[in-house]
Coordinates of C-alpha atoms in Angstrom, one line a residue:
M242 CA -22.3 16.2 23.0
K243 CA -22.3 17.3 26.2
T244 CA -19.4 20.1 27.9
G245 CA -18.9 21.6 30.9
S246 CA -20.3 20.3 34.3
L247 CA -22.5 18.2 32.7
R248 CA -20.3 15.7 31.5
K249 CA -20.0 12.7 32.9
K250 CA -16.9 10.6 34.1
I251 CA -17.8 6.9 33.8
A252 CA -15.8 3.9 34.7
V253 CA -17.4 0.7 33.2
I254 CA -15.7 -2.7 35.1
G255 CA -14.4 -5.3 32.6
A256 CA -14.4 -4.9 29.3
G257 CA -15.8 -8.4 28.5
F258 CA -18.4 -8.0 25.4
S259 CA -21.2 -5.6 27.9
G260 CA -18.7 -3.8 28.8
I261 CA -17.5 -2.7 25.3
S262 CA -20.6 -2.2 23.9
A263 CA -21.7 0.0 27.4
A264 CA -18.5 2.0 27.8
A265 CA -19.5 2.5 23.5
Y266 CA -22.7 3.9 23.7
A267 CA -22.0 6.3 26.3
A268 CA -19.3 7.5 25.2
K269 CA -20.8 8.9 22.1
S270 CA -23.2 10.8 23.8
G271 CA -20.7 13.2 25.2
D272 CA -18.9 11.4 28.3
E273 CA -16.2 10.8 29.6
L274 CA -15.4 6.4 29.4
H275 CA -12.4 4.2 30.8
V276 CA -12.7 0.9 30.7
F277 CA -11.2 -0.6 33.6
E278 CA -10.3 -5.5 33.2
K279 CA -8.4 -7.5 35.1
H280 CA -7.1 -9.3 32.6
Q281 CA -3.8 -8.0 30.4
Q282 CA -6.5 -7.7 26.6
P283 CA -10.1 -7.6 26.6
G284 CA -12.5 -10.1 25.4
G285 CA -13.9 -11.7 28.7
R286 CA -14.8 -14.4 28.0
A287 CA -14.6 -13.9 24.7
R288 CA -10.5 -14.2 24.7
Q289 CA -8.2 -15.9 22.7
F290 CA -4.9 -17.8 23.5
S291 CA -1.9 -18.4 20.6
T292 CA 0.3 -21.7 21.7
K293 CA 4.0 -21.7 21.0
E294 CA 2.8 -24.4 18.4
G295 CA 1.0 -21.9 16.4
Y296 CA -2.8 -22.8 18.0
V297 CA -4.8 -19.9 18.3
F298 CA -7.7 -20.6 20.6
D299 CA -11.0 -18.5 21.0
M300 CA -11.4 -19.0 24.5
G301 CA -15.6 -18.8 24.7
P302 CA -18.1 -18.1 22.5
S303 CA -17.9 -19.7 18.7
W304 CA -21.6 -19.4 17.1
Y305 CA -22.0 -15.8 15.0
W306 CA -25.9 -16.2 15.4
M307 CA -28.4 -13.6 15.2
P308 CA -25.7 -11.7 12.8
D309 CA -28.1 -8.8 11.9
I310 CA -27.9 -7.1 15.7
I311 CA -24.5 -7.8 15.6
E312 CA -24.6 -5.3 12.6
G313 CA -26.7 -2.9 14.5
F314 CA -23.9 -2.3 16.7
F315 CA -21.5 -0.9 14.1
N316 CA -24.4 0.3 12.0
D317 CA -24.5 2.0 14.9
F318 CA -21.4 4.1 14.5
G319 CA -21.6 4.5 11.1
C320 CA -19.7 1.2 10.0
K321 CA -20.5 -2.4 9.4
A322 CA -18.5 -5.2 10.5
S323 CA -16.9 -5.7 7.0
D324 CA -14.8 -2.9 7.7
F325 CA -13.0 -4.8 10.1
F326 CA -13.8 -8.3 9.5
T327 CA -14.5 -11.2 6.9
L328 CA -17.5 -13.4 7.7
V329 CA -17.9 -16.7 6.0
S330 CA -21.2 -18.9 6.7
L331 CA -21.4 -22.4 7.8
D332 CA -21.4 -25.1 5.1
P333 CA -23.3 -27.1 6.7
Q334 CA -23.3 -25.4 9.2
F335 CA -23.2 -27.7 12.2
E336 CA -23.8 -31.4 12.0
M337 CA -25.6 -33.1 14.9
V338 CA -24.2 -37.0 15.8
F339 CA -27.0 -39.5 16.6
A340 CA -26.3 -43.0 18.5
K341 CA -27.5 -44.7 14.7
E342 CA -27.4 -41.6 12.5
K343 CA -25.9 -38.0 11.7
I344 CA -28.1 -35.0 10.1
A345 CA -26.0 -32.2 8.4
V346 CA -27.6 -28.5 8.5
P347 CA -27.2 -26.6 4.8
Q348 CA -26.6 -23.2 5.1
K349 CA -29.3 -22.9 2.4
N350 CA -33.1 -22.9 4.2
D351 CA -34.5 -24.4 1.0
E352 CA -32.1 -27.5 1.4
I353 CA -33.2 -27.8 5.0
R354 CA -36.4 -27.7 4.1
E355 CA -36.2 -30.8 2.3
L356 CA -33.8 -32.2 4.3
F357 CA -36.9 -32.0 7.4
E358 CA -39.3 -33.3 4.4
K359 CA -36.9 -36.2 3.9
I360 CA -36.7 -37.0 7.6
E361 CA -40.4 -37.2 8.4
P362 CA -43.4 -36.5 4.8
G363 CA -45.2 -33.1 5.6
A364 CA -42.9 -31.7 7.6
A365 CA -41.4 -29.1 5.4
R366 CA -44.3 -27.4 6.0
R367 CA -45.5 -27.5 9.5
Y368 CA -41.2 -26.0 9.6
D369 CA -42.1 -23.1 6.9
Q370 CA -45.1 -22.8 9.6
F371 CA -42.3 -22.4 12.6
M372 CA -39.8 -20.8 10.9
E373 CA -42.7 -18.0 10.0
S374 CA -44.2 -17.9 13.8
A375 CA -40.4 -17.8 14.7
R376 CA -39.4 -14.9 12.6
F377 CA -42.3 -12.4 13.9
K378 CA -40.6 -13.6 17.4
Y379 CA -37.6 -13.2 16.6
E380 CA -38.2 -9.3 15.1
V381 CA -40.9 -8.0 18.0
G382 CA -38.1 -10.2 20.7
M383 CA -35.1 -8.6 19.2
K384 CA -36.2 -5.6 17.8
E385 CA -38.5 -3.8 21.3
F386 CA -38.9 -7.4 23.7
V387 CA -34.7 -7.3 24.8
T388 CA -34.3 -4.0 24.5
K389 CA -36.3 -2.3 27.4
P390 CA -34.6 -2.1 31.0
C391 CA -37.8 -4.0 32.4
Y392 CA -37.6 -1.7 36.3
S393 CA -41.2 -2.7 35.0
W394 CA -43.7 -4.7 33.3
F395 CA -45.6 -1.4 32.0
E396 CA -42.9 -1.1 29.3
F397 CA -44.4 -3.6 27.6
A398 CA -47.3 -2.2 27.6
S399 CA -46.7 -0.5 23.8
L400 CA -49.4 -1.6 21.1
K401 CA -46.5 -3.7 19.5
I402 CA -45.3 -5.9 22.0
A403 CA -49.2 -6.3 24.2
G404 CA -50.8 -6.9 20.6
S405 CA -48.7 -9.6 20.2
A406 CA -48.8 -10.7 24.1
L407 CA -50.7 -14.1 22.8
K408 CA -48.0 -14.6 19.2
L409 CA -45.0 -14.4 21.2
D410 CA -46.2 -17.6 23.3
L411 CA -44.5 -16.7 26.4
L412 CA -46.7 -19.2 28.7
S413 CA -46.1 -22.1 26.7
D414 CA -42.5 -24.6 27.2
F415 CA -40.4 -25.3 24.2
R416 CA -40.7 -29.0 23.9
K417 CA -44.6 -28.5 24.1
Y418 CA -44.4 -26.5 21.9
V419 CA -41.6 -27.5 19.4
S420 CA -43.7 -31.0 19.9
G421 CA -46.6 -29.5 18.2
Y422 CA -44.7 -29.1 14.9
F423 CA -42.9 -31.9 14.4
T424 CA -43.0 -36.4 16.1
D425 CA -39.6 -37.5 14.5
S426 CA -37.1 -37.2 17.9
K427 CA -34.1 -35.7 15.7
L428 CA -36.3 -33.1 14.7
K429 CA -37.1 -32.4 18.3
S430 CA -33.6 -32.3 18.6
L431 CA -32.5 -30.4 15.7
M432 CA -35.2 -28.0 16.8
E433 CA -34.3 -28.3 20.9
F434 CA -30.8 -27.5 21.6
P435 CA -30.1 -24.0 20.3
V436 CA -32.0 -23.1 23.5
I437 CA -29.2 -25.4 25.6
F438 CA -27.7 -22.2 25.0
L439 CA -30.2 -20.1 27.5
G440 CA -28.9 -22.4 30.1
A441 CA -32.2 -24.9 30.8
S442 CA -34.6 -27.5 29.7
P443 CA -36.3 -26.8 26.6
K444 CA -39.2 -27.5 29.4
D445 CA -38.4 -25.6 31.2
I446 CA -38.1 -22.6 28.6
P447 CA -40.9 -20.2 27.6
A448 CA -41.8 -21.2 23.3
L449 CA -40.7 -17.3 23.0
Y450 CA -37.0 -17.9 21.9
S451 CA -37.7 -20.4 18.5
L452 CA -36.9 -16.9 17.9
M453 CA -33.1 -18.7 18.5
N454 CA -34.0 -21.0 15.1
Y455 CA -34.8 -18.6 13.2
G456 CA -31.7 -16.6 14.0
G457 CA -29.5 -19.1 13.7
Y458 CA -30.9 -22.1 10.8
V459 CA -32.2 -19.2 8.8
L460 CA -30.1 -16.4 8.7
G461 CA -27.5 -18.9 9.0
T462 CA -24.2 -19.7 11.1
K463 CA -21.7 -17.5 10.6
Y464 CA -17.7 -17.6 11.6
P465 CA -15.4 -14.0 11.5
M466 CA -12.3 -15.0 10.0
G467 CA -9.7 -15.1 12.4
G468 CA -12.1 -16.2 14.9
F469 CA -14.5 -14.9 17.0
Y470 CA -12.3 -12.5 19.1
Q471 CA -12.2 -10.4 15.7
L472 CA -16.1 -9.0 17.0
I473 CA -14.3 -8.2 20.3
L474 CA -11.4 -5.9 18.8
A475 CA -14.0 -4.7 16.5
M476 CA -15.7 -3.3 18.7
K477 CA -12.3 -2.1 20.7
E478 CA -11.6 0.2 18.2
V479 CA -15.1 1.3 17.5
A480 CA -15.2 2.2 21.6
E481 CA -12.1 3.4 20.9
K482 CA -12.8 5.9 18.4
Q483 CA -16.1 7.9 20.7
G484 CA -13.4 8.6 22.9
V485 CA -12.6 5.1 25.2
T486 CA -10.0 4.5 27.1
F487 CA -9.5 0.9 27.7
H488 CA -7.2 -0.3 31.3
F489 CA -6.0 -4.0 31.0
N490 CA -3.8 -5.5 33.9
H491 CA -6.4 -3.5 36.2
Q492 CA -8.3 -4.5 38.8
V493 CA -11.2 -2.8 41.0
K494 CA -10.7 -4.0 44.4
R495 CA -13.5 -2.2 45.7
I496 CA -16.0 0.2 45.3
N497 CA -16.4 2.9 47.7
T498 CA -19.8 5.3 48.4
N499 CA -21.0 8.8 50.6
N500 CA -24.6 9.5 51.2
G501 CA -26.4 6.8 48.5
K502 CA -23.6 7.1 45.8
V503 CA -20.3 5.9 44.3
S504 CA -17.8 8.5 44.8
S505 CA -14.3 6.1 44.1
L506 CA -13.3 2.6 43.1
T507 CA -10.2 1.8 44.2
I508 CA -7.6 -0.4 41.8
D509 CA -4.8 -1.7 42.6
D510 CA -4.9 -0.1 45.9
E511 CA -5.2 3.4 45.0
D512 CA -8.4 5.3 44.9
Y513 CA -10.2 6.8 41.7
E514 CA -13.3 9.4 41.6
F515 CA -16.1 8.8 39.3
D516 CA -19.7 9.8 38.7
T517 CA -20.7 6.7 38.2
I518 CA -19.8 3.4 37.4
I519 CA -21.4 0.7 35.5
A520 CA -20.6 -2.9 36.1
S521 CA -20.2 -5.6 33.4
S522 CA -18.5 -7.8 35.9
D523 CA -20.2 -10.7 37.3
Y524 CA -22.9 -9.5 39.3
H525 CA -22.3 -11.2 42.4
H526 CA -19.1 -10.3 42.5
T527 CA -19.4 -7.1 42.2
E528 CA -22.0 -6.5 45.4
T529 CA -19.1 -7.9 47.4
L530 CA -17.1 -4.7 46.9
I531 CA -19.4 -2.7 49.0
P532 CA -20.8 -2.9 51.9
D533 CA -23.6 -5.4 52.8
A534 CA -26.4 -2.8 53.3
L535 CA -26.1 -0.9 50.1
R536 CA -26.2 -4.3 47.8
N537 CA -29.3 -4.9 45.5
Y538 CA -29.6 -9.0 47.2
D539 CA -28.1 -11.1 49.9
D540 CA -26.4 -14.3 49.5
E541 CA -30.1 -16.2 50.3
Y542 CA -31.2 -14.9 46.8
W543 CA -28.3 -16.2 44.4
K544 CA -28.7 -19.8 46.3
T545 CA -32.3 -20.1 45.0
R546 CA -31.4 -18.2 41.4
T547 CA -30.9 -20.8 38.9
F548 CA -28.3 -20.4 37.0
A549 CA -27.4 -21.7 33.5
P550 CA -24.2 -24.1 32.9
S551 CA -21.1 -24.0 33.8
C552 CA -18.9 -26.3 30.9
L553 CA -15.2 -28.4 31.2
I554 CA -13.6 -27.4 27.9
Y555 CA -11.2 -28.8 26.5
Y556 CA -8.6 -26.6 24.0
L557 CA -6.3 -28.9 21.6
G558 CA -3.8 -28.8 18.9
I559 CA -4.0 -32.0 17.0
K560 CA -1.1 -33.2 14.5
G561 CA -3.0 -33.9 11.0
K562 CA -6.4 -33.3 10.2
I563 CA -9.6 -35.3 11.1
P564 CA -11.1 -35.9 7.7
H565 CA -15.2 -36.4 9.0
L566 CA -15.0 -33.4 11.2
K567 CA -17.0 -30.1 10.7
H568 CA -16.7 -27.4 11.7
H569 CA -19.2 -27.4 14.3
T570 CA -20.7 -30.6 15.5
L571 CA -23.3 -31.5 18.7
F572 CA -22.5 -35.4 19.3
F573 CA -26.0 -36.7 20.9
E574 CA -25.5 -40.4 20.7
N575 CA -26.9 -40.0 24.5
E576 CA -30.4 -38.7 25.7
L577 CA -30.4 -35.3 26.1
D578 CA -32.7 -35.4 29.4
E579 CA -30.9 -37.4 31.5
H580 CA -27.4 -35.6 30.2
I581 CA -29.3 -31.7 31.7
D582 CA -31.2 -34.0 35.0
C583 CA -27.3 -34.3 36.0
I584 CA -26.9 -30.5 35.6
Y585 CA -29.8 -28.8 37.8
K586 CA -31.2 -31.5 39.6
D587 CA -28.3 -33.9 40.8
K588 CA -25.6 -31.7 40.1
K589 CA -23.2 -34.1 39.0
W590 CA -21.3 -35.2 36.5
P591 CA -23.0 -37.0 34.3
D592 CA -22.8 -40.5 33.5
K593 CA -23.8 -40.1 29.1
P594 CA -22.9 -36.7 28.1
L595 CA -23.5 -34.8 25.3
F596 CA -20.9 -32.7 24.5
Y597 CA -20.2 -30.0 21.3
S598 CA -16.7 -29.5 19.3
C599 CA -15.6 -26.7 17.0
C600 CA -13.2 -27.6 15.1
P601 CA -13.2 -23.8 13.6
S602 CA -9.2 -24.8 11.2
K603 CA -11.6 -26.5 8.8
T604 CA -12.8 -22.6 8.0
D605 CA -9.6 -21.0 8.9
S606 CA -5.9 -21.9 8.4
S607 CA -5.1 -19.9 10.4
V608 CA -5.8 -21.1 13.5
A609 CA -3.4 -24.3 13.6
P610 CA -0.2 -25.0 12.2
E611 CA -0.7 -26.2 8.2
G612 CA -1.6 -30.1 8.5
C613 CA -3.0 -29.7 12.0
E614 CA -6.2 -29.3 13.8
N615 CA -7.5 -26.5 16.4
L616 CA -10.1 -28.8 18.3
F617 CA -12.6 -26.5 21.0
L618 CA -14.4 -29.6 22.4
L619 CA -17.3 -28.1 25.8
L620 CA -19.2 -30.5 27.8
P621 CA -22.2 -28.4 30.2
L622 CA -22.1 -28.8 33.5
A623 CA -23.5 -28.7 37.3
P624 CA -22.5 -24.9 38.1
G625 CA -20.7 -25.5 42.4
I626 CA -18.8 -29.1 41.1
D627 CA -15.6 -30.9 41.8
D628 CA -13.4 -30.5 38.4
E629 CA -10.6 -31.9 39.7
E630 CA -7.8 -33.0 36.5
N631 CA -7.5 -36.7 36.7
V632 CA -11.8 -35.7 36.4
R633 CA -11.3 -33.7 33.1
E634 CA -8.7 -36.0 31.6
N635 CA -11.5 -39.6 32.5
Y636 CA -14.0 -36.8 30.2
L637 CA -11.7 -35.6 27.8
I638 CA -10.9 -39.7 26.9
K639 CA -14.6 -40.5 26.8
M640 CA -14.9 -37.9 23.8
L641 CA -12.2 -37.8 22.1
D642 CA -13.4 -42.3 21.6
R643 CA -17.1 -41.0 20.4
I644 CA -14.6 -38.5 18.2
E645 CA -13.1 -41.3 16.8
K646 CA -16.2 -43.9 17.1
H647 CA -17.6 -40.4 14.3
T648 CA -14.9 -39.5 12.1
G649 CA -12.6 -42.8 11.8
E650 CA -9.7 -41.6 13.2
T651 CA -8.2 -43.6 15.7
D652 CA -5.4 -42.9 18.5
L653 CA -6.5 -39.4 18.8
I654 CA -4.9 -38.4 22.2
S655 CA -1.1 -39.8 20.7
R656 CA -1.8 -36.6 17.9
I657 CA -2.2 -34.4 20.8
E658 CA 1.0 -31.4 20.8
Y659 CA -0.5 -29.0 22.8
K660 CA -3.8 -29.2 25.5
K661 CA -5.3 -26.8 28.3
S662 CA -8.2 -27.9 29.6
Y663 CA -11.2 -24.9 31.3
C664 CA -13.4 -25.2 34.2
V665 CA -15.7 -24.4 36.9
S666 CA -12.4 -23.0 39.4
D667 CA -10.7 -21.5 36.2
F668 CA -14.1 -19.3 34.8
I669 CA -14.0 -18.8 38.9
S670 CA -10.4 -17.5 39.2
D671 CA -10.4 -15.8 36.1
Y672 CA -13.8 -14.2 35.4
N673 CA -15.3 -13.7 39.8
A674 CA -18.6 -16.1 38.3
Y675 CA -20.6 -17.3 40.9
Q676 CA -20.5 -20.9 41.4
G677 CA -17.9 -20.9 38.1
N678 CA -21.5 -20.7 35.9
A679 CA -21.0 -20.2 32.4
Y680 CA -23.8 -18.6 30.4
G681 CA -25.4 -16.3 33.4
L682 CA -29.1 -16.9 34.6
S683 CA -31.3 -19.3 32.9
N684 CA -34.0 -17.8 30.6
T685 CA -36.8 -20.0 32.5
L686 CA -40.5 -17.9 32.7
S687 CA -39.4 -16.8 36.2
Q688 CA -36.4 -15.0 35.5
T689 CA -37.3 -13.2 32.5
A690 CA -37.4 -9.3 31.8
V691 CA -38.6 -7.8 35.3
L692 CA -38.2 -11.0 37.1
K693 CA -34.2 -10.9 36.6
P694 CA -31.7 -9.0 38.2
K695 CA -31.9 -5.1 37.9
I696 CA -29.1 -2.7 35.9
R697 CA -30.3 -0.6 38.3
N698 CA -28.6 -0.5 42.4
K699 CA -31.8 1.0 44.2
K700 CA -29.3 2.3 47.1
I701 CA -26.5 3.9 45.2
K702 CA -28.4 6.0 42.3
N703 CA -25.3 6.2 40.3
L704 CA -24.4 2.5 40.2
F705 CA -25.4 0.5 37.3
Y706 CA -24.9 -3.6 36.2
T707 CA -24.8 -5.5 32.6
G708 CA -23.9 -7.9 31.3
Q709 CA -25.0 -12.0 31.1
L710 CA -26.4 -12.3 35.2
T711 CA -28.7 -9.0 34.2
V712 CA -31.4 -7.8 31.2
P713 CA -31.8 -9.3 28.7
G714 CA -29.8 -12.6 29.3
P715 CA -27.0 -14.8 28.4
G716 CA -25.3 -14.4 24.6
V717 CA -23.6 -12.4 22.8
P718 CA -26.2 -10.9 21.2
P719 CA -28.0 -10.2 24.1
S720 CA -25.3 -9.0 26.0
I721 CA -24.6 -6.3 23.0
I722 CA -28.4 -4.9 24.3
S723 CA -27.3 -5.2 27.0
G724 CA -24.6 -2.2 27.3
K725 CA -26.9 0.0 25.3
I726 CA -29.7 -0.7 27.4
V727 CA -27.6 0.7 30.2
A728 CA -25.6 3.1 28.4
S729 CA -29.0 5.1 27.4
E730 CA -30.3 4.6 31.1
V731 CA -26.7 6.1 32.6
S732 CA -27.5 8.8 29.6
K733 CA -30.3 9.6 31.5
L734 CA -28.8 10.3 35.0
K735 CA -28.2 14.2 35.9
I736 CA -25.2 14.9 38.7
K737 CA -24.3 17.8 40.8

């Protein structure tokens, strides 16, 4: 523990995964931590809300993958995830709906192998080879590669990383990599789908990210009973046990500087002095809180970045059950590349969209009234596009039509007793998200590691950044890791 003048008073802006993580780790080292959150609850994009009808909706993340990385956070503080919530394995992990058939991915790896072999003779053996390589990437990538602060490429000169450079497949594109193992289009889609979370086409993502397949399929898809928000509540409790103080309904309006240092924060029109600032708020927005001359990046820089998608989300409370719908379902009846082109090239609403549905009431009776379904629909979109309510509603009807075709249900729209949409403009108003992006920067090769926005301000020595717009990137486990990286760097900062 630090004592006396060596103990820093640190402010964290934002109580999402990276902010809570950074606060917990920094407090563990002995510093005084205060987290300021504009909303009335923690979580950021992973907030949760309840309705008067009895529905409980997770607002964002719903795929509990890489459980060992999440478990590592709790282990670092002498506890386990199971001390806070019950984690169940989903079986099937998810279902993927194609134009003429559907495939359910089972929980057990041996059964996944059998599924692949049934679809394509010889694919079980190639699946083993793919996952063995993915396991290696996962162990090196998630335990070594993504844990660096990324000031310089020299950080990756360790024997383990340097000696693994070729096996990490950083220079191979994911689509060609998958095609080297499988020929059936459905199997290719099954293997390509996880990298969509990284915010780019499979042809623009390094093959390194086959580690996602291992972290998902082999380690399994989990669900925390009570909803994904249980993870946020658990992390907050861990942070509070380290001495972190949370301040909700407090909005940071300005970062005040003096002689190359942050001197104070203006929070709800009052100034508060701090020794160090960790911003887990949107990176671009954070830099609008300081003078232009002190920013790491100007507006032209952000305009040239490739952002992961935004999305249209619907939170629906449905009267009655939907028997043939799984917990996770991916509707892939249309061409992936056509939808991706609408996001990255044409920047328009897709004509033939893909979308995802999550129905947690299949697993957890606490998230919906008895006999009803909690339905979360998500359609990836280009950031920055118009999202009027009538356009949103048109796509809701399209998605419900496809769910009906898949399940055999009829007239679902008449069974909706709760409905809330969430789209580009909501991401901007709630999270100050640049162009309303939902997932940060795409993990393309030109935006990987050292090439991402820096975690430290180059001109203000005591201002740091964490979260999905800096290293290591988008996703829940990477955001938790991002907080840990920044806390480590802050611990090295000497104050006078």
